[in-house]
Tab-separated table of N, CA and C in Angstrom:
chain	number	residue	atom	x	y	z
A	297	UNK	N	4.761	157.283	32.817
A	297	UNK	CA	3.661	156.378	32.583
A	297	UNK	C	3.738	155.811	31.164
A	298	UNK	N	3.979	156.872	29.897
A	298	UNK	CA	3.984	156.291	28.752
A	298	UNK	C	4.827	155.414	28.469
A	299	UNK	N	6.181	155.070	29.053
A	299	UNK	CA	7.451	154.723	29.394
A	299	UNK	C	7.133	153.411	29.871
A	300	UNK	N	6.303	153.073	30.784
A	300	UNK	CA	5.903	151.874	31.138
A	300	UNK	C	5.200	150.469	30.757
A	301	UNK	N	4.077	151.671	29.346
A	301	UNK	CA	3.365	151.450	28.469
A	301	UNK	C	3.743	150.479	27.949
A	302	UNK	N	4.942	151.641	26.910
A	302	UNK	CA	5.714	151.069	25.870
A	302	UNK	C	6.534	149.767	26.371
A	303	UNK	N	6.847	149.825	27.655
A	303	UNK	CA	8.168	148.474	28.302
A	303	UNK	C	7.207	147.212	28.159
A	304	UNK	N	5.827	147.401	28.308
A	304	UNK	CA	5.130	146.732	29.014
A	304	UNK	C	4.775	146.176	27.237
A	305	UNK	N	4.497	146.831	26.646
A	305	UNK	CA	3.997	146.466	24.994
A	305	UNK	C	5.172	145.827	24.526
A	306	UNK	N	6.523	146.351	24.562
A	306	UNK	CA	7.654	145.691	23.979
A	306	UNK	C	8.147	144.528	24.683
A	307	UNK	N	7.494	143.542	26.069
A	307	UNK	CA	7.756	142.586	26.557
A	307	UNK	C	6.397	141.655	25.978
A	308	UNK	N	5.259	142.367	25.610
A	308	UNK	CA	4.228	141.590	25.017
A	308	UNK	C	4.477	140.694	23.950
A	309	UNK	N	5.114	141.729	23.120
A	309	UNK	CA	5.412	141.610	21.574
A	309	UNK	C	6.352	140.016	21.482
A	310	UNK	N	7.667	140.248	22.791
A	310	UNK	CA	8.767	139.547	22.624
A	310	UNK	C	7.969	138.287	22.919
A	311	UNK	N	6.988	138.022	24.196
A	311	UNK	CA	6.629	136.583	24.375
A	311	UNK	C	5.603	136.341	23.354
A	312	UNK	N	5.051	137.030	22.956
A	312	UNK	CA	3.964	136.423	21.825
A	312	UNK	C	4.536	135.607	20.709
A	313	UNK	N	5.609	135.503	20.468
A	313	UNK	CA	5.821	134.396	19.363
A	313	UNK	C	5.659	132.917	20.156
A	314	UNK	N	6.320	132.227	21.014
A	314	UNK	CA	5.508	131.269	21.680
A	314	UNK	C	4.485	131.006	21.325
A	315	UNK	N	3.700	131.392	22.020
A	315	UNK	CA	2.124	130.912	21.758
A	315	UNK	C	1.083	131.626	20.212
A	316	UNK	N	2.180	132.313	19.691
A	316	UNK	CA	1.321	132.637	18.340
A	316	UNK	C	0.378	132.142	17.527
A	317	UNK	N	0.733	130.645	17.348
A	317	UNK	CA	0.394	129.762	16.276
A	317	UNK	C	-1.322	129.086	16.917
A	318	UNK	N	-2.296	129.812	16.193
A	318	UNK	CA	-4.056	129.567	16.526
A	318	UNK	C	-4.072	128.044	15.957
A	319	UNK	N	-5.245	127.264	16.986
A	319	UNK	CA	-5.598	126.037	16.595
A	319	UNK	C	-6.313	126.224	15.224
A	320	UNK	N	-7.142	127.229	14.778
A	320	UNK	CA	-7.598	127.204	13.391
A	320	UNK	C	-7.140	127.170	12.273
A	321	UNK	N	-5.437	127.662	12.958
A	321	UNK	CA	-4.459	127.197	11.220
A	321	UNK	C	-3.671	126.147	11.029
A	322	UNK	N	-3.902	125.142	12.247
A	322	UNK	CA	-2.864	123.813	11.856
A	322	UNK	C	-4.271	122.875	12.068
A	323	UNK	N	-3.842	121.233	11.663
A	323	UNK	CA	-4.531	120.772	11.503
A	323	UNK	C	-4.684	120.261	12.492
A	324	UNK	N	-5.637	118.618	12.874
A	324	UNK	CA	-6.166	118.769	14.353
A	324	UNK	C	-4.446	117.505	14.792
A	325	UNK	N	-4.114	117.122	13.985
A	325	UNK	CA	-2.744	116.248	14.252
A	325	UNK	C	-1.772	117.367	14.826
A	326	UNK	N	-1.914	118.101	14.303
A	326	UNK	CA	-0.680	119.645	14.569
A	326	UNK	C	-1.378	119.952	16.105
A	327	UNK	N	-2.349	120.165	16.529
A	327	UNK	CA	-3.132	120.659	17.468
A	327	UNK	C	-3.060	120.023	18.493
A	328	UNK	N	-2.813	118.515	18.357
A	328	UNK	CA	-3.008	117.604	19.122
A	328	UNK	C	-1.344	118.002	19.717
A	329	UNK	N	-0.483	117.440	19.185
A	329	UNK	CA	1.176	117.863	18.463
A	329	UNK	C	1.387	118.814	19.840
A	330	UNK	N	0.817	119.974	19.655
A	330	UNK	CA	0.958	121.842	19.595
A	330	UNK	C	1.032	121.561	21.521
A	331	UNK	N	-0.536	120.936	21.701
A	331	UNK	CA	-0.970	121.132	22.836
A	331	UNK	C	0.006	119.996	23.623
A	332	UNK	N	0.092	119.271	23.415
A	332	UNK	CA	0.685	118.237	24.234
A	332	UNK	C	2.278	118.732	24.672
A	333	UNK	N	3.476	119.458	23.506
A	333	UNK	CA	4.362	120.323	24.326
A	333	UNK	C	4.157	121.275	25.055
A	334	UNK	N	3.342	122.134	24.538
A	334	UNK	CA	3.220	123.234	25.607
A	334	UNK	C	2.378	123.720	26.373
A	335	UNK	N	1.479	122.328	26.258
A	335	UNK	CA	0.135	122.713	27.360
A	335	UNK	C	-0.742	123.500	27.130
A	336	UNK	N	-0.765	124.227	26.087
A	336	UNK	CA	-2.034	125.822	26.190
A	336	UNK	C	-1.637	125.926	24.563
A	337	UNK	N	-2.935	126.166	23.922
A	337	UNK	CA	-3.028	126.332	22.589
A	337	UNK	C	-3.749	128.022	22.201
A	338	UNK	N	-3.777	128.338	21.473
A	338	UNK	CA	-4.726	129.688	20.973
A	338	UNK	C	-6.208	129.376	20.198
A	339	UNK	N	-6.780	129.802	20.865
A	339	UNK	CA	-8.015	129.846	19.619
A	339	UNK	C	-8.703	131.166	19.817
A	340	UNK	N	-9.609	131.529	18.982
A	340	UNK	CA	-10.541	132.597	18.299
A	340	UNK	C	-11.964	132.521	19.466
A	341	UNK	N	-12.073	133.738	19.743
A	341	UNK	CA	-13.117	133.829	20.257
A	341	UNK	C	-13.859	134.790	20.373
A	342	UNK	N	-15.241	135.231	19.864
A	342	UNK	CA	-15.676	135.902	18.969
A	342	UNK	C	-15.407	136.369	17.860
A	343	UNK	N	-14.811	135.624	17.207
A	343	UNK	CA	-14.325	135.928	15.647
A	343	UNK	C	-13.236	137.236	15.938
A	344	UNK	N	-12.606	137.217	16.930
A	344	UNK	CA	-11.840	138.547	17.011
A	344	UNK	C	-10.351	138.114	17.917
A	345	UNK	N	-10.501	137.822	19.272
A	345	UNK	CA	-9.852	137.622	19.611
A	345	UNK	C	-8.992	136.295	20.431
A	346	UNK	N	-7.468	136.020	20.183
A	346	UNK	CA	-7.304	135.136	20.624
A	346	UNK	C	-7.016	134.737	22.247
A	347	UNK	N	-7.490	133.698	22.281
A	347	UNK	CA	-7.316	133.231	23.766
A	347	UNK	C	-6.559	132.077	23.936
A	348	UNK	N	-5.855	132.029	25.187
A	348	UNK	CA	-4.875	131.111	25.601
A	348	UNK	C	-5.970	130.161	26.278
A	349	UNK	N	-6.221	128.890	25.886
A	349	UNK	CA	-6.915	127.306	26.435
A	349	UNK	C	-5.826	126.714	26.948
A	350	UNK	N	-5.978	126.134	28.537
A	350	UNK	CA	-5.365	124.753	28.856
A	350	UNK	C	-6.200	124.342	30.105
A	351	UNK	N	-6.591	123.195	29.757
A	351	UNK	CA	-7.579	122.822	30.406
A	351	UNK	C	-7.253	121.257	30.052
A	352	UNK	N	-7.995	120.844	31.087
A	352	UNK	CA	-7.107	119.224	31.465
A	352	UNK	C	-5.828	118.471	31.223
A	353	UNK	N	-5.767	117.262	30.784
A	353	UNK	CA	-4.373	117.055	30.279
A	353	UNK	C	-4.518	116.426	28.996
A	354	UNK	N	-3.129	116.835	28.121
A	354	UNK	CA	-3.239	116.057	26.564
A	354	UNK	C	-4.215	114.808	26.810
A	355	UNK	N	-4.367	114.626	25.532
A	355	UNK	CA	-5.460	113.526	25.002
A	355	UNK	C	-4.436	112.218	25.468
A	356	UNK	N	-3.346	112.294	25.045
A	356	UNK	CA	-2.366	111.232	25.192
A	356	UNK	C	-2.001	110.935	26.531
A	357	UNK	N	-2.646	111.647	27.817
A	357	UNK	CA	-2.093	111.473	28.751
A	357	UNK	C	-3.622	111.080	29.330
A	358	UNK	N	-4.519	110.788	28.710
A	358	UNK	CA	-5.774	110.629	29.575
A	358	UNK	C	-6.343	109.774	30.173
A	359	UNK	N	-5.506	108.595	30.088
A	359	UNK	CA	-5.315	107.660	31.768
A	359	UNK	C	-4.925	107.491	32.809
A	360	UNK	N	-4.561	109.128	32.652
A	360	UNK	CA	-3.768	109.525	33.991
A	360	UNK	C	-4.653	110.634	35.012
A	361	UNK	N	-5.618	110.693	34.142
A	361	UNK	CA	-6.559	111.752	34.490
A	361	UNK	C	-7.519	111.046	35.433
A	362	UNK	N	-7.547	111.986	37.150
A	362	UNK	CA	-8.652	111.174	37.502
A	362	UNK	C	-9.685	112.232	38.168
A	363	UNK	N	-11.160	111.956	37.757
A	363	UNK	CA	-12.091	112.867	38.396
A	363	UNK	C	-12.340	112.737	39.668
A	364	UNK	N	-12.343	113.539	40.559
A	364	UNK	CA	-12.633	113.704	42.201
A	364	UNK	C	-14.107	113.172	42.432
A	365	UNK	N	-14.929	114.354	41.962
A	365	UNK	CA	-16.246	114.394	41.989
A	365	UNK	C	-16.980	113.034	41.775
A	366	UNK	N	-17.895	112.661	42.681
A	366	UNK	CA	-18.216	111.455	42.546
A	366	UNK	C	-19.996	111.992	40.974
A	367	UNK	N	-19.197	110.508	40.575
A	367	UNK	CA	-20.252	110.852	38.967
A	367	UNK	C	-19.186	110.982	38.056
A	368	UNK	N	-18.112	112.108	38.534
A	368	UNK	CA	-17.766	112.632	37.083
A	368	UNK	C	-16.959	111.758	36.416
A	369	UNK	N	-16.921	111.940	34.948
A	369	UNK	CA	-16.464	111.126	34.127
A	369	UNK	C	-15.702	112.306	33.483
A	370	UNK	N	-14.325	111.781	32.844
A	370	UNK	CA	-13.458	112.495	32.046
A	370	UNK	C	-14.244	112.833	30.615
A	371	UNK	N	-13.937	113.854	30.121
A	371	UNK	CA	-14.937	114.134	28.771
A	371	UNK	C	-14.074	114.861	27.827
A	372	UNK	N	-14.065	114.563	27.266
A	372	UNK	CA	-12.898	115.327	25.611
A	372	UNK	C	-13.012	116.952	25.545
A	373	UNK	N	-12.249	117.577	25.346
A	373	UNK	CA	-12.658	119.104	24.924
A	373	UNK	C	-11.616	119.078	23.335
A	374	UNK	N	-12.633	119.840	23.197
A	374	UNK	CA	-12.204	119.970	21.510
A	374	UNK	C	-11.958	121.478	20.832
A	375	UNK	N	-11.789	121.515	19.927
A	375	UNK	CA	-11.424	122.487	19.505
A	375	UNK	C	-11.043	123.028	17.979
A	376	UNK	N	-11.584	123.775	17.501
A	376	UNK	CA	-11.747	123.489	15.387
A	376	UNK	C	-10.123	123.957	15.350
A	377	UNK	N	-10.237	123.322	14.380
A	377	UNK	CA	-8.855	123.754	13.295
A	377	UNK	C	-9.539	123.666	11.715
A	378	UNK	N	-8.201	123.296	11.269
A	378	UNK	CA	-8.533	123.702	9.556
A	378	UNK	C	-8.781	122.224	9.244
A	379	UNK	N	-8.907	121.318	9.535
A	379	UNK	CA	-9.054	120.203	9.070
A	379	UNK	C	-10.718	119.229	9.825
A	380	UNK	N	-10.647	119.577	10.898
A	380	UNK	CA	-11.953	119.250	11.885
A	380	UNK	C	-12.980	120.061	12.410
A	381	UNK	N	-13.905	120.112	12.766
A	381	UNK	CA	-14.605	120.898	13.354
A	381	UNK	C	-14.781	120.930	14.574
A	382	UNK	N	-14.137	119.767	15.245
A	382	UNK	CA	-14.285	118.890	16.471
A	382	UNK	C	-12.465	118.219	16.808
A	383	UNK	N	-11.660	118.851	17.091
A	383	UNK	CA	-10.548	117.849	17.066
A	383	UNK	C	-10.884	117.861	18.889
A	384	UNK	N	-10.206	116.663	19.268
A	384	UNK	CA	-10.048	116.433	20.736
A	384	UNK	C	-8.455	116.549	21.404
A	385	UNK	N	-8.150	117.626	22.083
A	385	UNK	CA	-6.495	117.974	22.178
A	385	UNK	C	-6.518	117.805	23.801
A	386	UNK	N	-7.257	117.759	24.606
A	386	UNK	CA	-7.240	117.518	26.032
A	386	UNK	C	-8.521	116.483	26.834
A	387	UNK	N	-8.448	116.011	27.405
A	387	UNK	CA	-9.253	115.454	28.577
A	387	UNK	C	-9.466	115.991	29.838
A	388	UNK	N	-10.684	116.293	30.148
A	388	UNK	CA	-10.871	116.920	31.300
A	388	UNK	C	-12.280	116.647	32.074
A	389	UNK	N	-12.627	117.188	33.579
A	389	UNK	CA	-13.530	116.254	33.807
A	389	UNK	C	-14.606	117.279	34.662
């Protein structure tokens, strides 16, 4: 069991550089940047831990985005970094 642990912690470790880099330490150009290659960014949640976001599509792709739901309208999701309090890195609806 401990054996499994450890395999299971030492495959964590290896993919976590990927997605390491939190939207709160680049700026919202970097963020914008970040999200648009790899689809899913990190941010802080409860001041403790990070979470993997991907939710709609890049900002740059958001005329491609279409809402089903009758009403809905596409709406920005945002997300702080070190430069904004508000950057907009996806569209979603």
């Amino acid at each position: 069991m401990l054996r499994k642990f450890v395999f299971a912690a030492a495959m964590a470790l290896i993919a976590a550089p990927a997605f390491a880099q939190l939207a709160d330490e680049m700026t919202c150009k970097q963020a914008v940047t970040y999200y648009e290659k790899h689809g899913v960014i990190q941010v802080i949640a409860n001041g403790k831990f990070a979470v993997p976001v991907k939710v709609g599509v890049p900002v740059s792709q958001a005329s491609t985005l279409q809402c089903e739901g009758e009403g809905q309208q596409p709406r920005a999701y945002t997300v702080s970094t070190r430069d904004a309090w508000r950057c907009t890195i996806a569209m979603t609806c």
